[in-house]
Amino acid sequence: MSSTLTSTINRTFSIAPMLDWTDRHYRYMARLMSAELLLYTEMVTTGAIIHGKGDYLAYNSEEHALALQLGGSNAHDLAICAKLAADRGYDEINLNVGCPSDRVQNGRFGACLMAEPKLVAECVTAMREVVDIPVTVKTRIGIDEQDSYPFLTEFVETVRDAGCDTFIVHARKAWLKGLSPKENREIPPLDYDRVYQLKQDYPELSISINGGVKSLDECRTHLTKLDGVMVGREAYQNPYMLAEVDQQLCGSDRPVLSRDAVLEKFIPYIEKHLQSGGRLNHISRHMTGLFQGEPGSRVWRRYISENAHKPGAGIEVIEQARKNMSI
């Protein structure tokens, strides 16, 4: 399959796959604020898709461009899941080679796969054979004591030779033993220069950076050296930063939505969810940071946290929370 398809996706700014956070409700809200950003699902394991009872590939059509992040190391199973996802209209398949949790290591996927570049290459080949959408890899800069630049380049070259031309690099190594996933996002030091060096040495590859990015100004700095920036926690805890992505990073002249305009556009979606039997807190938990930094933001957060989980809670909880901000 041709790898030139990768260029049809705008990789300037993307939101990292985050377990329990980047579900379809959050992604819908993110898309209201930016037409250009690239969205990623939470990591979904091949086992869940093949053997699970739920529909792990469900999404809203408004979310495009949307990538599915897969967790797994069995090339056959990954190919099955990639094909299912492509048939469902996903725009990209991304293989997780960055998650350091014990559960992931026991399943032989995530960051521990950095030590097995040939296996990752096999997985990429198997997926590329059955889909005509980009297959990409999200990785770390190293694992445990294996964190030299040559270790990283050997991994990248092996996977590149299998036809992967797009890497998202979390600019920290992962400690597979002794650190929790949360600590692995904070304790290993960031090394942005190593990711810059990778792009310099492999200019033909699309390289995006991830890890510790907190503002659009920082994104702009990274974009002088790289193809894309992936933002994680900041895009979740302070989602309104997304409202200016198109204008500041992608050259768009569409008007910037106010926070209230985002809320107004989100309400019909929330109402539809409630009418179909969903609960308010499935969605409202993603909205608590919408007014981050604004007067009354604590009041907003507290009211939603205290009331949205109650049986029968409806849109009036959101409306009251907003009103309370100006009391």
mmCIF file of C-alpha atoms in Angstrom:
data_model
loop_
_atom_site.group_PDB
_atom_site.id
_atom_site.type_symbol
_atom_site.label_atom_id
_atom_site.label_comp_id
_atom_site.label_asym_id
_atom_site.label_seq_id
_atom_site.Cartn_x
_atom_site.Cartn_y
_atom_site.Cartn_z
ATOM 1 C CA MET A 1 0.000 0.000 0.000
ATOM 2 C CA SER A 2 1.219 3.519 -0.700
ATOM 3 C CA SER A 3 2.600 5.509 2.227
ATOM 4 C CA THR A 4 2.038 8.839 0.494
ATOM 5 C CA LEU A 5 -1.486 8.847 1.927
ATOM 6 C CA THR A 6 -0.011 10.050 5.212
ATOM 7 C CA SER A 7 0.361 13.542 3.759
ATOM 8 C CA THR A 8 -3.399 13.956 3.365
ATOM 9 C CA ILE A 9 -3.817 14.244 7.159
ATOM 10 C CA ASN A 10 -2.957 17.532 8.832
ATOM 11 C CA ARG A 11 -0.537 16.525 11.594
ATOM 12 C CA THR A 12 0.296 20.036 12.786
ATOM 13 C CA PHE A 13 -1.594 19.569 16.062
ATOM 14 C CA SER A 14 -3.060 16.404 17.543
ATOM 15 C CA ILE A 15 -4.507 15.317 20.872
ATOM 16 C CA ALA A 16 -2.829 12.360 22.534
ATOM 17 C CA PRO A 17 -4.687 9.109 23.171
ATOM 18 C CA MET A 18 -5.502 9.137 26.901
ATOM 19 C CA LEU A 19 -7.220 6.249 28.657
ATOM 20 C CA ASP A 20 -10.603 7.205 30.164
ATOM 21 C CA TRP A 21 -10.206 10.731 28.831
ATOM 22 C CA THR A 22 -10.226 10.898 25.029
ATOM 23 C CA ASP A 23 -13.510 9.073 24.535
ATOM 24 C CA ARG A 24 -15.967 10.033 21.802
ATOM 25 C CA HIS A 25 -17.719 12.652 23.969
ATOM 26 C CA TYR A 26 -14.480 14.526 24.666
ATOM 27 C CA ARG A 27 -13.447 14.223 21.022
ATOM 28 C CA TYR A 28 -16.761 15.702 19.861
ATOM 29 C CA MET A 29 -16.220 18.698 22.144
ATOM 30 C CA ALA A 30 -12.640 19.107 20.892
ATOM 31 C CA ARG A 31 -13.817 19.081 17.291
ATOM 32 C CA LEU A 32 -16.281 21.907 18.011
ATOM 33 C CA MET A 33 -13.285 24.123 18.761
ATOM 34 C CA SER A 34 -10.924 23.076 15.978
ATOM 35 C CA ALA A 35 -11.623 21.837 12.467
ATOM 36 C CA GLU A 36 -7.939 21.126 11.791
ATOM 37 C CA LEU A 37 -6.656 19.112 14.732
ATOM 38 C CA LEU A 38 -6.134 15.365 14.463
ATOM 39 C CA LEU A 39 -7.955 13.292 17.079
ATOM 40 C CA TYR A 40 -6.883 9.947 18.532
ATOM 41 C CA THR A 41 -9.014 7.389 20.334
ATOM 42 C CA GLU A 42 -8.033 5.992 23.684
ATOM 43 C CA MET A 43 -5.788 2.964 23.209
ATOM 44 C CA VAL A 44 -7.976 -0.041 22.353
ATOM 45 C CA THR A 45 -6.506 -3.532 22.644
ATOM 46 C CA THR A 46 -6.895 -6.035 19.852
ATOM 47 C CA GLY A 47 -8.427 -8.425 22.381
ATOM 48 C CA ALA A 48 -11.196 -5.962 23.238
ATOM 49 C CA ILE A 49 -12.088 -5.441 19.583
ATOM 50 C CA ILE A 50 -11.966 -9.128 18.613
ATOM 51 C CA HIS A 51 -13.428 -10.701 21.765
ATOM 52 C CA GLY A 52 -15.118 -7.849 23.668
ATOM 53 C CA LYS A 53 -18.885 -7.516 23.945
ATOM 54 C CA GLY A 54 -19.112 -3.753 23.313
ATOM 55 C CA ASP A 55 -18.514 -1.767 20.142
ATOM 56 C CA TYR A 56 -15.004 -0.460 20.721
ATOM 57 C CA LEU A 57 -14.857 1.276 17.353
ATOM 58 C CA ALA A 58 -17.893 3.564 17.760
ATOM 59 C CA TYR A 59 -17.382 7.265 17.077
ATOM 60 C CA ASN A 60 -19.279 10.330 15.850
ATOM 61 C CA SER A 61 -18.901 11.137 12.158
ATOM 62 C CA GLU A 62 -18.084 14.753 13.090
ATOM 63 C CA GLU A 63 -14.812 13.633 14.688
ATOM 64 C CA HIS A 64 -12.815 13.207 11.455
ATOM 65 C CA ALA A 65 -9.871 13.341 11.039
ATOM 66 C CA LEU A 66 -9.725 10.488 13.550
ATOM 67 C CA ALA A 67 -7.048 7.881 14.271
ATOM 68 C CA LEU A 68 -7.571 4.603 16.100
ATOM 69 C CA GLN A 69 -4.781 3.729 18.500
ATOM 70 C CA LEU A 70 -4.302 -0.021 18.821
ATOM 71 C CA GLY A 71 -2.553 -1.938 21.580
ATOM 72 C CA GLY A 72 -1.229 -5.360 20.664
ATOM 73 C CA SER A 73 1.741 -7.303 19.296
ATOM 74 C CA ASN A 74 0.138 -10.131 17.345
ATOM 75 C CA ALA A 75 0.475 -9.150 13.703
ATOM 76 C CA HIS A 76 -2.529 -11.240 12.630
ATOM 77 C CA ASP A 77 -4.834 -9.738 15.279
ATOM 78 C CA LEU A 78 -3.618 -6.206 14.549
ATOM 79 C CA ALA A 79 -4.345 -6.718 10.848
ATOM 80 C CA ILE A 80 -7.902 -7.876 11.644
ATOM 81 C CA CYS A 81 -8.501 -4.804 13.820
ATOM 82 C CA ALA A 82 -6.898 -2.409 11.346
ATOM 83 C CA LYS A 83 -9.142 -3.733 8.575
ATOM 84 C CA LEU A 84 -12.263 -3.412 10.756
ATOM 85 C CA ALA A 85 -11.300 0.162 11.624
ATOM 86 C CA ALA A 86 -10.577 1.133 8.017
ATOM 87 C CA ASP A 87 -13.940 -0.329 6.983
ATOM 88 C CA ARG A 88 -15.574 1.818 9.681
ATOM 89 C CA GLY A 89 -14.021 4.947 8.197
ATOM 90 C CA TYR A 90 -11.093 5.700 10.505
ATOM 91 C CA ASP A 91 -8.447 7.928 8.912
ATOM 92 C CA GLU A 92 -5.336 6.364 10.464
ATOM 93 C CA ILE A 93 -4.224 3.339 12.480
ATOM 94 C CA ASN A 94 -1.663 4.051 15.195
ATOM 95 C CA LEU A 95 0.294 1.351 17.042
ATOM 96 C CA ASN A 96 1.051 2.010 20.711
ATOM 97 C CA VAL A 97 4.733 1.506 21.468
ATOM 98 C CA GLY A 98 4.756 3.971 24.339
ATOM 99 C CA CYS A 99 2.483 2.854 27.188
ATOM 100 C CA PRO A 100 4.519 1.558 30.162
ATOM 101 C CA SER A 101 1.835 0.016 32.411
ATOM 102 C CA ASP A 102 2.235 -3.482 33.880
ATOM 103 C CA ARG A 103 -0.978 -4.653 32.218
ATOM 104 C CA VAL A 104 0.426 -3.649 28.856
ATOM 105 C CA GLN A 105 3.794 -5.342 29.477
ATOM 106 C CA ASN A 106 2.070 -8.565 30.501
ATOM 107 C CA GLY A 107 0.283 -8.493 27.148
ATOM 108 C CA ARG A 108 3.629 -7.819 25.396
ATOM 109 C CA PHE A 109 2.688 -4.499 23.893
ATOM 110 C CA GLY A 110 3.182 -0.819 24.575
ATOM 111 C CA ALA A 111 6.619 0.577 25.416
ATOM 112 C CA CYS A 112 8.263 -2.830 25.914
ATOM 113 C CA LEU A 113 7.923 -3.327 22.133
ATOM 114 C CA MET A 114 10.734 -0.790 21.632
ATOM 115 C CA ALA A 115 13.046 -3.699 22.497
ATOM 116 C CA GLU A 116 11.543 -5.717 19.609
ATOM 117 C CA PRO A 117 11.748 -3.509 16.516
ATOM 118 C CA LYS A 118 11.495 -6.491 14.139
ATOM 119 C CA LEU A 119 8.204 -7.529 15.735
ATOM 120 C CA VAL A 120 6.887 -3.955 15.428
ATOM 121 C CA ALA A 121 7.962 -3.980 11.767
ATOM 122 C CA GLU A 122 6.049 -7.254 11.226
ATOM 123 C CA CYS A 123 2.950 -5.722 12.825
ATOM 124 C CA VAL A 124 3.197 -2.620 10.641
ATOM 125 C CA THR A 125 3.631 -4.747 7.508
ATOM 126 C CA ALA A 126 0.615 -6.896 8.370
ATOM 127 C CA MET A 127 -1.602 -3.846 8.911
ATOM 128 C CA ARG A 128 -0.384 -2.028 5.809
ATOM 129 C CA GLU A 129 -1.186 -5.069 3.694
ATOM 130 C CA VAL A 130 -4.892 -4.872 4.528
ATOM 131 C CA VAL A 131 -5.600 -1.117 4.694
ATOM 132 C CA ASP A 132 -4.996 1.854 2.451
ATOM 133 C CA ILE A 133 -4.957 4.417 5.263
ATOM 134 C CA PRO A 134 -1.744 5.463 7.072
ATOM 135 C CA VAL A 135 -0.291 3.116 9.690
ATOM 136 C CA THR A 136 1.738 5.116 12.205
ATOM 137 C CA VAL A 137 3.671 4.391 15.410
ATOM 138 C CA LYS A 138 3.709 6.257 18.719
ATOM 139 C CA THR A 139 6.866 5.522 20.652
ATOM 140 C CA ARG A 140 9.180 6.730 23.425
ATOM 141 C CA ILE A 141 12.815 7.788 23.010
ATOM 142 C CA GLY A 142 13.974 4.705 24.939
ATOM 143 C CA ILE A 143 13.230 2.188 27.682
ATOM 144 C CA ASP A 144 15.065 1.442 30.927
ATOM 145 C CA GLU A 145 18.835 1.403 30.277
ATOM 146 C CA GLN A 146 18.257 1.247 26.514
ATOM 147 C CA ASP A 147 17.964 4.950 25.921
ATOM 148 C CA SER A 148 20.803 5.896 23.609
ATOM 149 C CA TYR A 149 20.218 7.758 20.359
ATOM 150 C CA PRO A 150 21.493 4.732 18.335
ATOM 151 C CA PHE A 151 18.877 2.559 20.103
ATOM 152 C CA LEU A 152 16.159 4.971 18.982
ATOM 153 C CA THR A 153 17.433 5.217 15.402
ATOM 154 C CA GLU A 154 17.736 1.441 15.051
ATOM 155 C CA PHE A 155 14.101 1.120 16.135
ATOM 156 C CA VAL A 156 12.951 3.868 13.758
ATOM 157 C CA GLU A 157 14.927 2.522 10.775
ATOM 158 C CA THR A 158 13.630 -1.035 11.255
ATOM 159 C CA VAL A 159 10.018 0.147 11.437
ATOM 160 C CA ARG A 160 10.530 2.629 8.579
ATOM 161 C CA ASP A 161 11.760 -0.200 6.366
ATOM 162 C CA ALA A 162 8.391 -1.914 6.945
ATOM 163 C CA GLY A 163 6.690 1.110 5.350
ATOM 164 C CA CYS A 164 5.913 3.343 8.330
ATOM 165 C CA ASP A 165 6.770 6.944 7.495
ATOM 166 C CA THR A 166 5.119 8.656 10.471
ATOM 167 C CA PHE A 167 6.297 8.535 14.089
ATOM 168 C CA ILE A 168 4.891 10.344 17.107
ATOM 169 C CA VAL A 169 7.649 10.457 19.699
ATOM 170 C CA HIS A 170 7.027 10.981 23.410
ATOM 171 C CA ALA A 171 10.266 12.758 24.312
ATOM 172 C CA ARG A 172 10.828 10.759 27.512
ATOM 173 C CA LYS A 173 12.099 7.259 28.013
ATOM 174 C CA ALA A 174 9.882 4.786 29.870
ATOM 175 C CA TRP A 175 10.949 2.896 32.976
ATOM 176 C CA LEU A 176 9.215 -0.456 32.654
ATOM 177 C CA LYS A 177 9.899 -1.412 36.272
ATOM 178 C CA GLY A 178 9.496 0.714 39.372
ATOM 179 C CA LEU A 179 7.466 3.622 37.989
ATOM 180 C CA SER A 180 3.709 3.859 37.570
ATOM 181 C CA PRO A 181 2.259 5.080 34.243
ATOM 182 C CA LYS A 182 1.596 8.458 35.930
ATOM 183 C CA GLU A 183 5.212 8.684 37.154
ATOM 184 C CA ASN A 184 6.397 7.684 33.679
ATOM 185 C CA ARG A 185 4.664 10.789 32.311
ATOM 186 C CA GLU A 186 6.489 13.035 34.780
ATOM 187 C CA ILE A 187 9.734 11.624 36.199
ATOM 188 C CA PRO A 188 11.924 10.647 33.208
ATOM 189 C CA PRO A 189 13.335 13.932 31.915
ATOM 190 C CA LEU A 190 12.143 15.372 28.614
ATOM 191 C CA ASP A 191 14.685 15.364 25.799
ATOM 192 C CA TYR A 192 13.230 17.427 22.973
ATOM 193 C CA ASP A 193 16.636 17.748 21.289
ATOM 194 C CA ARG A 194 16.735 14.017 20.617
ATOM 195 C CA VAL A 195 13.448 14.228 18.718
ATOM 196 C CA TYR A 196 14.708 17.277 16.787
ATOM 197 C CA GLN A 197 17.844 15.293 15.889
ATOM 198 C CA LEU A 198 15.683 12.430 14.619
ATOM 199 C CA LYS A 199 13.891 14.765 12.206
ATOM 200 C CA GLN A 200 17.187 16.266 11.087
ATOM 201 C CA ASP A 201 18.672 12.831 10.372
ATOM 202 C CA TYR A 202 15.505 11.417 8.752
ATOM 203 C CA PRO A 203 13.964 14.404 6.969
ATOM 204 C CA GLU A 204 11.828 12.151 4.769
ATOM 205 C CA LEU A 205 9.872 10.917 7.819
ATOM 206 C CA SER A 206 6.979 12.759 9.443
ATOM 207 C CA ILE A 207 7.979 13.286 13.082
ATOM 208 C CA SER A 208 5.617 14.681 15.708
ATOM 209 C CA ILE A 209 6.614 15.391 19.304
ATOM 210 C CA ASN A 210 4.687 14.630 22.488
ATOM 211 C CA GLY A 211 5.368 15.250 26.167
ATOM 212 C CA GLY A 212 5.059 18.235 28.488
ATOM 213 C CA VAL A 213 3.646 20.711 25.951
ATOM 214 C CA LYS A 214 1.445 23.263 27.715
ATOM 215 C CA SER A 215 0.751 26.107 25.281
ATOM 216 C CA LEU A 216 0.280 27.007 21.633
ATOM 217 C CA ASP A 217 3.430 29.143 21.887
ATOM 218 C CA GLU A 218 5.404 26.019 22.793
ATOM 219 C CA CYS A 219 3.759 24.222 19.869
ATOM 220 C CA ARG A 220 4.939 26.968 17.541
ATOM 221 C CA THR A 221 8.520 26.540 18.765
ATOM 222 C CA HIS A 222 8.430 22.773 18.154
ATOM 223 C CA LEU A 223 6.882 23.273 14.716
ATOM 224 C CA THR A 224 9.948 25.201 13.564
ATOM 225 C CA LYS A 225 11.819 21.895 13.755
ATOM 226 C CA LEU A 226 9.152 19.178 13.438
ATOM 227 C CA ASP A 227 6.074 18.197 11.438
ATOM 228 C CA GLY A 228 3.596 18.070 14.301
ATOM 229 C CA VAL A 229 2.938 18.460 18.015
ATOM 230 C CA MET A 230 0.766 16.121 20.058
ATOM 231 C CA VAL A 231 -0.644 17.559 23.289
ATOM 232 C CA GLY A 232 -2.029 15.391 26.073
ATOM 233 C CA ARG A 233 -3.028 16.470 29.575
ATOM 234 C CA GLU A 234 -3.105 20.204 28.864
ATOM 235 C CA ALA A 235 -5.616 19.700 26.027
ATOM 236 C CA TYR A 236 -7.827 17.811 28.461
ATOM 237 C CA GLN A 237 -7.504 19.915 31.598
ATOM 238 C CA ASN A 238 -7.640 23.212 29.721
ATOM 239 C CA PRO A 239 -9.651 22.257 26.603
ATOM 240 C CA TYR A 240 -10.326 25.847 25.546
ATOM 241 C CA MET A 241 -6.702 26.040 24.350
ATOM 242 C CA LEU A 242 -8.035 24.169 21.300
ATOM 243 C CA ALA A 243 -10.214 27.115 20.261
ATOM 244 C CA GLU A 244 -7.240 28.921 18.688
ATOM 245 C CA VAL A 245 -5.343 25.971 17.190
ATOM 246 C CA ASP A 246 -6.695 26.585 13.675
ATOM 247 C CA GLN A 247 -5.916 30.292 13.699
ATOM 248 C CA GLN A 248 -2.558 30.241 15.494
ATOM 249 C CA LEU A 249 -1.029 27.069 14.078
ATOM 250 C CA CYS A 250 -2.878 26.202 10.868
ATOM 251 C CA GLY A 251 -3.365 29.599 9.196
ATOM 252 C CA SER A 252 -7.175 29.460 9.322
ATOM 253 C CA ASP A 253 -9.269 32.618 9.305
ATOM 254 C CA ARG A 254 -12.388 31.017 10.783
ATOM 255 C CA PRO A 255 -13.611 32.970 13.827
ATOM 256 C CA VAL A 256 -12.510 31.841 17.289
ATOM 257 C CA LEU A 257 -15.485 30.533 19.278
ATOM 258 C CA SER A 258 -16.045 31.933 22.745
ATOM 259 C CA ARG A 259 -16.384 29.484 25.634
ATOM 260 C CA ASP A 260 -20.116 30.150 25.724
ATOM 261 C CA ALA A 261 -20.400 29.526 21.988
ATOM 262 C CA VAL A 262 -18.666 26.150 22.468
ATOM 263 C CA LEU A 263 -21.153 25.352 25.233
ATOM 264 C CA GLU A 264 -24.076 26.364 23.068
ATOM 265 C CA LYS A 265 -22.899 24.137 20.197
ATOM 266 C CA PHE A 266 -22.346 21.233 22.598
ATOM 267 C CA ILE A 267 -25.817 21.340 24.218
ATOM 268 C CA PRO A 268 -27.731 19.587 21.361
ATOM 269 C CA TYR A 269 -25.192 16.743 21.451
ATOM 270 C CA ILE A 270 -25.622 16.394 25.230
ATOM 271 C CA GLU A 271 -29.420 16.419 24.891
ATOM 272 C CA LYS A 272 -29.269 13.689 22.260
ATOM 273 C CA HIS A 273 -27.082 11.582 24.551
ATOM 274 C CA LEU A 274 -29.564 12.018 27.419
ATOM 275 C CA GLN A 275 -32.531 11.166 25.188
ATOM 276 C CA SER A 276 -30.844 7.919 24.170
ATOM 277 C CA GLY A 277 -30.571 6.896 27.837
ATOM 278 C CA GLY A 278 -27.053 8.159 28.516
ATOM 279 C CA ARG A 279 -26.086 9.866 31.760
ATOM 280 C CA LEU A 280 -25.049 13.501 32.018
ATOM 281 C CA ASN A 281 -21.784 12.795 33.831
ATOM 282 C CA HIS A 282 -20.573 10.628 30.902
ATOM 283 C CA ILE A 283 -20.105 13.947 29.087
ATOM 284 C CA SER A 284 -19.959 16.635 31.787
ATOM 285 C CA ARG A 285 -16.778 15.182 33.308
ATOM 286 C CA HIS A 286 -14.950 16.293 30.174
ATOM 287 C CA MET A 287 -16.300 19.854 30.462
ATOM 288 C CA THR A 288 -15.085 20.813 33.926
ATOM 289 C CA GLY A 289 -11.967 22.522 32.510
ATOM 290 C CA LEU A 290 -13.807 24.539 29.853
ATOM 291 C CA PHE A 291 -13.718 27.746 31.914
ATOM 292 C CA GLN A 292 -10.221 27.159 33.317
ATOM 293 C CA GLY A 293 -8.642 30.462 34.347
ATOM 294 C CA GLU A 294 -11.918 32.400 34.093
ATOM 295 C CA PRO A 295 -13.619 34.094 37.088
ATOM 296 C CA GLY A 296 -16.007 31.566 38.656
ATOM 297 C CA SER A 297 -14.345 28.513 37.095
ATOM 298 C CA ARG A 298 -14.195 26.780 40.475
ATOM 299 C CA VAL A 299 -17.909 27.334 40.992
ATOM 300 C CA TRP A 300 -18.544 25.808 37.548
ATOM 301 C CA ARG A 301 -16.384 22.785 38.299
ATOM 302 C CA ARG A 302 -17.806 22.189 41.747
ATOM 303 C CA TYR A 303 -21.454 22.450 40.730
ATOM 304 C CA ILE A 304 -21.011 20.001 37.873
ATOM 305 C CA SER A 305 -18.996 17.564 40.010
ATOM 306 C CA GLU A 306 -21.613 17.619 42.776
ATOM 307 C CA ASN A 307 -24.725 17.344 40.593
ATOM 308 C CA ALA A 308 -24.091 15.770 37.192
ATOM 309 C CA HIS A 309 -23.827 12.222 38.535
ATOM 310 C CA LYS A 310 -27.262 12.290 40.203
ATOM 311 C CA PRO A 311 -30.001 10.106 38.694
ATOM 312 C CA GLY A 312 -32.066 12.070 36.181
ATOM 313 C CA ALA A 313 -29.551 14.957 35.995
ATOM 314 C CA GLY A 314 -30.191 16.894 32.797
ATOM 315 C CA ILE A 315 -29.034 19.900 30.849
ATOM 316 C CA GLU A 316 -30.300 22.190 33.624
ATOM 317 C CA VAL A 317 -27.220 21.198 35.671
ATOM 318 C CA ILE A 318 -24.943 22.682 33.006
ATOM 319 C CA GLU A 319 -27.113 25.797 32.680
ATOM 320 C CA GLN A 320 -27.191 26.321 36.451
ATOM 321 C CA ALA A 321 -23.444 25.811 36.745
ATOM 322 C CA ARG A 322 -22.907 28.540 34.149
ATOM 323 C CA LYS A 323 -25.344 30.901 35.893
ATOM 324 C CA ASN A 324 -23.665 30.337 39.244
ATOM 325 C CA MET A 325 -20.366 31.571 37.827
ATOM 326 C CA SER A 326 -21.649 35.128 37.663
ATOM 327 C CA ILE A 327 -23.427 35.205 41.033
#
